[in-house]
Amino acid sequence: MSDDVIKHSVHTLVFRSLKRSHDMFLSNQGMLPPIDDKAENILKVIKSRDSYGLVMSAVQKAQAMKEREAMSRPETPHDTEIAESAALASDGAMLPYTGPAAPTSTAITPLPRKAPVMPKPKWHAPWKLCRVISGHLGWVRCVAVEPGNEWFATGAADRVIKIWDLASGKLKVSLTGHVSTVRGLEVSARHPYLFSCGEDRQVKCWDLEYNKVIRHYHGHLSAVYTLALHPTIDVLLSAGRDGTARVWDMRTKANVHTLTGHTDTVASLVCQASEPQIITGSHDSTIRLWDLAAGKSLCTLTNHKKSVRSIVIHPTLNTFASASPDNIKQWKCPEGKFIQNLSGHNAIVNCMAVNPEGVLVSGGDNGTMYLWDWRTGYNFQRLQAAVQPGSMDSEAGIFAMTFDHSGSRLITTEADKTIKIYKEDDTASEETHPINWRPEILKRRKF
């Protein structure tokens, strides 16, 4: 009587064969064959000749020269000579000479340097939401406060510029004229003018006495994303998707300079009276400092790894900050020297604002707001902007923010079509909201 052969699938048989092979070779799988030194040397020689063949002769020449120099140098005195001279010098010494002593220097030996410690941050009151203003019919993309601190203007994707009373939050006037999203606003401190730019490639100058457009600045080849006014001269700057920043004469509408050099959209632009007068940040992940008189780039900062969407200048210190999804970085003017990283806001940072008290606020594309102490880079508060009832959570995005001129109100414009106003919590104190600060050795990244 013959046993019935059990038929297995090919899959099962293959796996059994694999298991048997594995069990067979498991005991000596860690035993590698001995390294053949001759073969290794040949491999190294071939690799070095292939990679460095062109410069091999130069390296050999340099080595030969070094050897010649070493041969031609006078020989240093030996220990015996040093001992003899030391013995001659120490005839009147009380103790016998024991050996070559270390040369004594008259200079005072420096003390070992202490590791740099993060200075204690200044206490800032936490901020809280105090007003939500709705009225726009699209994403609110930009905001500017009037120099008298009585009203502010906002521009949105509904193509309308709205002017609001700062104290009451009531709508004062709506300005229509753009045919696409309004992306940038600036109010002049020297004239009764409001400047606006948008995705329709237009840069407009509005006369606020008549609420009408009085000038157009033509030249941009694509959407215009940001505006800046020079604080002391009648110069307007605009930048956008065509990768250029343009300098305009406010009165004559002449394109004084076209600042070229960025290879992608220029997303942020700031202007100041001191050097460098113009700073731009771009989606090509660089920051450029410009000479306004010459219309040329002074230097390019390439520390960021991702697009730079916001730049803000401190009102009193000669420093500025730039925001990118990888880090917020602080820099010193005029040469653009790196100061420190502000790490932790892991979002696309669309905007920043800073007040004279040293409170830096960064606003993210996901509705997060981080508040920092400017000097130390300490993150003292994190907020999540609540969306307007009826909006989706995905519409929690902050597009622009600014402090009013007193620094006591923060205005943000958001993707849920609202404008939010924040203020400091008057009831808070250092006892109720202590600084969660541990002095640590600085681990500043040098890039």
Coordinates of C-alpha atoms in Angstrom, one line a residue:
M1 CA 0.0 0.0 0.0
S2 CA 1.7 3.2 -1.2
D3 CA 1.3 6.5 0.7
D4 CA -0.6 9.3 -1.0
V5 CA 1.7 12.1 -2.1
I6 CA 0.4 15.4 -0.6
K7 CA 0.3 18.0 -3.3
H8 CA 1.4 21.5 -2.3
S9 CA 1.2 24.7 -4.2
V10 CA 4.3 26.1 -5.9
H11 CA 4.1 29.1 -3.5
T12 CA 4.4 26.8 -0.4
L13 CA 7.2 24.7 -2.0
V14 CA 9.3 27.9 -2.8
F15 CA 8.9 29.2 0.7
R16 CA 10.0 25.8 2.1
S17 CA 13.0 25.8 -0.1
L18 CA 13.9 29.3 1.1
K19 CA 13.5 28.3 4.7
R20 CA 15.8 25.3 4.2
S21 CA 18.5 27.4 2.5
H22 CA 18.2 30.0 5.3
D23 CA 18.6 27.3 8.0
M24 CA 21.6 25.8 6.1
F25 CA 23.6 29.0 5.8
L26 CA 22.4 30.7 9.1
S27 CA 25.3 29.5 11.2
N28 CA 28.1 31.1 9.1
Q29 CA 26.3 34.1 7.5
G30 CA 28.3 36.5 9.6
M31 CA 31.7 35.1 8.5
L32 CA 32.8 37.3 5.7
P33 CA 35.6 36.3 3.4
P34 CA 39.0 37.7 4.3
I35 CA 39.9 41.1 2.8
D36 CA 42.4 40.9 0.1
D37 CA 44.8 43.8 0.8
K38 CA 46.3 43.8 -2.8
A39 CA 42.8 44.0 -4.4
E40 CA 41.8 46.8 -1.9
N41 CA 45.0 48.9 -2.8
I42 CA 44.4 48.4 -6.5
L43 CA 40.8 49.6 -6.1
K44 CA 41.9 52.7 -4.1
V45 CA 44.5 53.6 -6.8
I46 CA 42.0 53.2 -9.6
K47 CA 39.4 55.3 -7.7
S48 CA 41.8 58.1 -6.9
R49 CA 43.1 58.2 -10.4
D50 CA 39.6 58.3 -11.8
S51 CA 38.4 61.1 -9.4
Y52 CA 41.6 63.1 -9.0
G53 CA 43.7 62.3 -12.0
L54 CA 43.6 65.8 -13.4
V55 CA 45.0 67.4 -10.2
M56 CA 47.2 64.5 -9.1
S57 CA 50.4 66.1 -10.5
A58 CA 49.6 69.4 -8.8
V59 CA 49.3 67.7 -5.4
Q60 CA 52.6 65.8 -5.9
K61 CA 54.4 69.1 -6.9
A62 CA 53.0 70.8 -3.8
Q63 CA 54.2 67.9 -1.5
A64 CA 57.7 68.0 -3.1
M65 CA 57.9 71.7 -2.5
K66 CA 56.9 71.2 1.2
E67 CA 59.6 68.6 1.6
R68 CA 62.2 70.9 0.0
E69 CA 61.2 73.8 2.4
A70 CA 61.4 71.4 5.4
M71 CA 64.9 70.4 4.4
S72 CA 66.2 73.9 3.9
R73 CA 64.9 75.2 7.3
P74 CA 67.6 75.6 10.1
E75 CA 67.5 72.9 12.7
T76 CA 66.0 73.7 16.0
P77 CA 68.2 73.4 19.1
H78 CA 68.0 70.0 20.8
D79 CA 67.0 69.4 24.4
T80 CA 70.6 69.1 25.5
E81 CA 71.4 72.6 24.2
I82 CA 68.4 74.0 26.0
A83 CA 69.5 72.2 29.2
E84 CA 73.0 73.6 28.9
S85 CA 71.8 77.1 28.4
A86 CA 69.3 76.8 31.2
A87 CA 72.0 75.5 33.5
L88 CA 74.3 78.4 32.7
A89 CA 71.5 80.8 33.4
S90 CA 70.7 79.1 36.7
D91 CA 74.1 79.2 38.4
G92 CA 72.8 81.2 41.3
A93 CA 69.6 79.2 41.6
M94 CA 68.8 77.5 44.9
L95 CA 67.3 74.4 43.3
P96 CA 69.2 72.2 40.8
Y97 CA 68.0 72.1 37.2
T98 CA 65.8 69.1 36.5
G99 CA 65.0 69.4 32.8
P100 CA 63.7 71.6 30.1
A101 CA 61.0 73.9 31.6
A102 CA 58.0 75.4 29.7
P103 CA 58.8 78.9 28.5
T104 CA 57.2 81.4 30.9
S105 CA 55.3 84.2 29.3
T106 CA 54.7 87.6 30.8
A107 CA 51.1 87.7 29.4
I108 CA 48.3 86.8 31.7
T109 CA 46.8 83.4 30.8
P110 CA 43.2 83.9 29.8
L111 CA 40.5 82.3 31.9
P112 CA 38.5 79.5 30.1
R113 CA 35.5 81.0 28.4
K114 CA 32.1 80.3 29.8
A115 CA 29.5 78.7 27.5
P116 CA 27.1 81.3 26.2
V117 CA 23.8 81.2 28.1
M118 CA 20.5 82.4 26.8
P119 CA 19.7 85.8 28.5
K120 CA 16.4 85.9 30.4
P121 CA 13.6 87.0 28.2
K122 CA 11.6 90.1 29.0
W123 CA 8.1 89.3 30.3
H124 CA 5.3 90.2 27.9
A125 CA 1.6 90.0 28.6
P126 CA -0.3 87.3 26.7
W127 CA -2.5 88.5 23.8
K128 CA -6.2 87.7 23.4
L129 CA -8.8 88.2 20.6
C130 CA -11.0 91.2 21.3
R131 CA -12.8 91.9 18.0
V132 CA -13.8 90.0 14.8
I133 CA -14.8 92.2 11.8
S134 CA -16.6 90.6 8.8
G135 CA -17.6 92.4 5.6
H136 CA -15.3 91.1 2.9
L137 CA -16.6 88.5 0.4
G138 CA -13.2 86.8 -0.2
W139 CA -9.9 86.0 1.5
V140 CA -8.6 89.1 3.2
R141 CA -5.0 89.4 1.8
C142 CA -3.5 92.7 3.1
V143 CA -3.8 95.4 5.8
A144 CA -2.3 98.9 6.4
V145 CA -2.8 101.3 9.3
E146 CA -3.1 105.0 8.7
P147 CA -0.3 107.1 10.3
G148 CA -2.8 109.0 12.5
N149 CA -3.9 105.6 14.0
E150 CA -7.6 106.4 13.5
W151 CA -8.4 103.9 10.7
F152 CA -7.0 101.0 8.7
A153 CA -7.5 99.6 5.3
T154 CA -7.9 96.0 4.1
G155 CA -7.8 94.5 0.6
A156 CA -9.3 91.2 -0.3
A157 CA -10.0 88.6 -3.0
D158 CA -13.4 90.3 -3.6
R159 CA -11.4 93.1 -5.4
V160 CA -12.6 95.7 -2.9
I161 CA -10.5 97.9 -0.5
K162 CA -12.4 98.6 2.7
I163 CA -11.5 101.3 5.2
W164 CA -12.5 100.6 8.8
D165 CA -12.6 102.7 12.0
L166 CA -9.9 101.4 14.3
A167 CA -11.7 102.2 17.6
S168 CA -15.2 101.0 16.7
G169 CA -14.5 98.5 13.9
K170 CA -17.2 100.1 11.7
L171 CA -16.8 100.3 8.0
K172 CA -16.1 103.8 6.8
V173 CA -15.8 103.5 3.0
S174 CA -15.3 100.8 0.2
L175 CA -13.0 101.5 -2.8
T176 CA -13.6 99.6 -6.0
G177 CA -11.3 99.7 -9.0
H178 CA -9.2 96.6 -9.0
V179 CA -10.3 93.8 -11.3
S180 CA -8.6 91.0 -9.4
T181 CA -7.5 90.2 -5.8
V182 CA -5.9 93.1 -3.9
R183 CA -2.6 91.9 -2.5
G184 CA -0.8 94.9 -1.1
L185 CA -1.7 98.2 0.6
E186 CA 0.3 101.2 2.0
V187 CA -0.8 104.5 3.4
S188 CA 1.5 107.5 2.9
A189 CA 2.6 109.4 6.0
R190 CA 3.7 112.4 3.8
H191 CA 0.6 112.8 1.5
P192 CA -3.1 111.9 1.7
Y193 CA -2.5 108.9 -0.5
L194 CA -3.3 105.2 -0.3
F195 CA -1.4 102.8 -2.6
S196 CA -2.7 99.5 -3.7
C197 CA -1.5 96.6 -5.8
G198 CA -3.1 93.4 -7.0
E199 CA -3.1 90.3 -9.1
D200 CA -4.4 92.4 -12.0
R201 CA -0.7 93.7 -12.4
Q202 CA -1.9 97.2 -11.4
V203 CA -0.4 99.5 -8.9
K204 CA -2.8 102.4 -8.0
C205 CA -2.5 105.6 -6.1
W206 CA -5.8 106.7 -4.4
D207 CA -6.4 110.3 -3.3
L208 CA -8.1 109.9 0.1
E209 CA -9.6 113.4 -0.1
Y210 CA -11.7 112.3 -3.2
N211 CA -11.5 108.5 -2.7
K212 CA -10.5 108.2 -6.4
V213 CA -7.6 106.7 -8.3
I214 CA -5.3 109.5 -9.5
R215 CA -2.3 107.6 -10.7
H216 CA -1.4 104.2 -12.2
Y217 CA 2.1 102.8 -12.2
H218 CA 2.5 100.5 -15.3
G219 CA 5.4 98.0 -15.7
H220 CA 4.9 94.8 -13.9
L221 CA 4.5 91.8 -16.2
S222 CA 2.6 89.6 -13.7
A223 CA 0.7 89.8 -10.4
V224 CA 2.0 92.4 -7.9
Y225 CA 2.2 90.9 -4.4
T226 CA 3.7 93.5 -2.1
L227 CA 4.2 97.3 -1.7
A228 CA 6.5 99.5 0.4
L229 CA 6.9 103.3 0.8
H230 CA 10.2 105.0 1.5
P231 CA 9.9 106.8 4.9
T232 CA 11.7 110.0 3.8
I233 CA 11.5 110.4 0.1
D234 CA 8.6 110.2 -2.4
V235 CA 9.5 106.8 -3.7
L236 CA 7.1 103.8 -4.0
L237 CA 8.4 100.2 -4.3
S238 CA 6.4 97.2 -5.6
A239 CA 7.3 93.6 -6.2
G240 CA 5.6 90.4 -7.4
R241 CA 5.4 87.3 -9.5
D242 CA 7.6 88.5 -12.3
G243 CA 10.6 88.2 -9.9
T244 CA 11.4 91.9 -9.9
A245 CA 11.1 94.8 -7.5
R246 CA 10.4 98.1 -9.1
V247 CA 11.2 101.6 -7.7
W248 CA 8.7 104.3 -8.8
D249 CA 8.8 108.0 -8.6
M250 CA 5.5 108.7 -6.7
R251 CA 4.7 111.9 -8.6
T252 CA 5.9 111.4 -12.1
K253 CA 5.0 107.6 -12.2
A254 CA 8.5 106.9 -13.7
N255 CA 10.0 103.5 -13.2
V256 CA 13.3 104.7 -11.6
H257 CA 14.9 101.2 -11.1
T258 CA 13.9 97.7 -11.9
L259 CA 15.7 95.5 -9.3
T260 CA 16.4 92.1 -11.0
G261 CA 18.2 89.2 -9.5
H262 CA 15.6 87.0 -7.9
T263 CA 14.7 83.8 -9.9
D264 CA 11.2 83.4 -8.5
T265 CA 8.3 85.4 -7.1
V266 CA 9.3 88.3 -4.8
A267 CA 6.8 87.8 -1.9
S268 CA 8.0 90.4 0.6
L269 CA 9.5 93.8 0.4
V270 CA 10.5 96.3 3.1
C271 CA 12.0 99.8 2.9
Q272 CA 13.8 101.9 5.5
A273 CA 15.7 105.2 5.7
S274 CA 19.1 103.6 6.7
E275 CA 21.1 101.2 4.7
P276 CA 20.2 98.8 3.3
Q277 CA 17.2 100.9 2.2
I278 CA 15.5 98.0 0.4
I279 CA 15.2 94.3 1.5
T280 CA 13.4 91.7 -0.5
G281 CA 12.5 88.1 0.2
S282 CA 11.6 85.6 -2.5
H283 CA 10.2 82.2 -3.2
D284 CA 13.7 81.3 -4.5
S285 CA 14.6 81.1 -0.8
T286 CA 17.0 84.1 -0.8
I287 CA 16.9 87.5 0.7
R288 CA 18.5 90.4 -1.1
L289 CA 19.7 93.7 0.3
W290 CA 19.7 96.6 -2.3
D291 CA 21.4 99.9 -2.8
L292 CA 18.6 102.2 -3.7
A293 CA 20.8 104.9 -5.3
A294 CA 22.5 102.5 -7.6
G295 CA 19.6 100.1 -8.1
K296 CA 21.9 97.2 -7.5
S297 CA 22.1 94.2 -5.1
L298 CA 24.5 94.7 -2.2
C299 CA 24.4 91.1 -1.0
T300 CA 22.3 87.9 -1.1
L301 CA 21.5 85.9 2.0
T302 CA 21.1 82.2 1.2
N303 CA 20.6 80.8 4.6
H304 CA 16.9 79.9 4.2
K305 CA 16.1 76.5 2.7
K306 CA 12.5 77.4 1.6
S307 CA 10.6 80.3 0.2
V308 CA 10.8 83.6 2.2
R309 CA 7.3 85.0 2.4
S310 CA 7.7 87.7 5.0
I311 CA 10.3 90.2 6.2
V312 CA 9.8 92.7 9.0
I313 CA 12.2 95.4 10.3
H314 CA 12.4 96.2 14.0
P315 CA 11.2 99.8 14.6
T316 CA 14.1 100.9 16.8
L317 CA 16.9 98.2 16.7
N318 CA 18.9 98.1 13.5
T319 CA 17.7 94.5 12.8
F320 CA 15.2 92.6 10.7
A321 CA 13.6 89.2 10.6
S322 CA 12.7 86.9 7.8
A323 CA 10.2 84.0 7.8
S324 CA 10.3 80.7 6.0
P325 CA 8.7 77.3 6.7
D326 CA 12.1 76.1 8.0
N327 CA 12.8 78.9 10.5
I328 CA 12.4 82.5 11.3
K329 CA 15.8 84.1 11.2
Q330 CA 17.0 87.4 12.6
W331 CA 19.7 89.6 10.9
K332 CA 21.7 92.7 11.6
C333 CA 21.7 95.7 9.3
P334 CA 23.5 96.9 7.2
E335 CA 25.6 93.9 6.2
G336 CA 23.0 91.2 6.8
K337 CA 24.9 89.4 9.6
F338 CA 23.0 86.4 11.0
I339 CA 21.9 86.8 14.6
Q340 CA 19.8 83.8 15.6
N341 CA 17.1 81.3 14.6
L342 CA 13.6 81.3 16.0
S343 CA 12.5 77.7 15.6
G344 CA 9.2 76.0 16.3
H345 CA 6.6 77.6 14.0
N346 CA 6.3 74.6 11.8
A347 CA 4.0 76.0 9.2
I348 CA 4.1 78.1 6.1
V349 CA 4.6 81.5 7.7
N350 CA 2.8 84.1 5.6
C351 CA 3.3 87.2 7.6
M352 CA 5.0 88.8 10.6
A353 CA 4.7 91.9 12.7
V354 CA 6.8 93.5 15.4
N355 CA 6.0 96.3 17.9
P356 CA 8.3 98.7 19.7
E357 CA 8.0 96.6 22.9
G358 CA 9.9 93.7 21.1
V359 CA 6.9 91.4 20.6
L360 CA 7.3 89.6 17.3
V361 CA 4.2 87.8 15.9
S362 CA 4.3 85.2 13.1
G363 CA 1.1 84.0 11.4
G364 CA 0.9 80.7 9.6
D365 CA -1.1 79.3 6.7
N366 CA -2.8 76.9 9.1
G367 CA -4.2 79.7 11.4
T368 CA -1.4 79.4 14.1
M369 CA 0.0 82.5 15.6
Y370 CA 3.3 82.4 17.5
L371 CA 4.4 85.3 19.7
W372 CA 8.1 85.7 20.4
D373 CA 10.4 88.0 22.5
W374 CA 12.5 89.7 19.8
R375 CA 15.8 89.9 21.8
T376 CA 16.0 86.3 23.0
G377 CA 13.8 84.5 20.5
Y378 CA 11.7 83.0 23.4
N379 CA 8.3 81.8 22.2
F380 CA 6.0 83.1 25.0
Q381 CA 2.6 82.3 23.5
R382 CA 0.9 80.2 20.8
L383 CA -2.6 80.9 19.5
Q384 CA -4.8 79.1 17.0
A385 CA -7.1 81.5 15.2
A386 CA -10.8 80.3 15.4
V387 CA -12.6 80.3 12.1
Q388 CA -15.8 82.3 11.6
P389 CA -18.9 80.2 12.3
G390 CA -19.9 78.5 9.1
S391 CA -16.4 78.3 7.8
M392 CA -14.4 75.1 7.5
D393 CA -11.4 74.5 9.7
S394 CA -9.2 74.5 6.6
E395 CA -10.0 78.2 6.2
A396 CA -8.0 79.0 9.3
G397 CA -5.1 80.8 7.5
I398 CA -3.5 84.2 8.4
F399 CA -2.5 86.1 5.3
A400 CA -1.4 89.5 6.7
M401 CA -0.9 91.2 10.1
T402 CA 0.2 94.5 11.4
F403 CA 0.4 96.4 14.7
D404 CA -1.3 99.7 15.0
H405 CA 1.1 102.7 15.6
S406 CA 0.8 102.4 19.4
G407 CA 1.8 98.8 19.3
S408 CA -1.1 97.9 21.5
R409 CA -3.5 96.4 18.9
L410 CA -2.7 93.6 16.5
I411 CA -4.8 93.4 13.3
T412 CA -4.8 90.1 11.3
T413 CA -6.5 89.3 8.0
E414 CA -7.6 85.8 7.4
A415 CA -8.8 83.1 5.0
D416 CA -12.3 82.9 6.7
K417 CA -12.9 86.4 5.2
T418 CA -12.6 88.1 8.6
I419 CA -10.4 90.7 10.2
K420 CA -9.4 89.9 13.8
I421 CA -8.1 92.4 16.3
Y422 CA -6.0 91.2 19.3
K423 CA -4.9 93.1 22.4
E424 CA -2.8 92.4 25.5
D425 CA -4.6 90.8 28.4
D426 CA -4.8 93.6 31.0
T427 CA -5.5 91.1 33.9
A428 CA -2.3 89.1 33.3
S429 CA 0.8 89.5 35.4
E430 CA 4.1 87.7 35.9
E431 CA 2.6 85.7 38.7
T432 CA -0.4 84.5 36.7
H433 CA 1.6 83.9 33.4
P434 CA 5.2 83.2 34.5
I435 CA 8.0 82.9 31.9
N436 CA 8.6 79.2 31.4
W437 CA 12.3 79.8 30.9
R438 CA 15.2 77.5 31.6
P439 CA 18.7 78.9 31.0
E440 CA 20.3 76.5 28.6
I441 CA 23.6 76.6 26.8
L442 CA 22.9 78.2 23.4
K443 CA 22.6 75.7 20.6
R444 CA 22.4 78.3 17.8
R445 CA 22.6 76.8 14.3
K446 CA 25.1 78.7 12.3
F447 CA 23.0 78.8 9.1

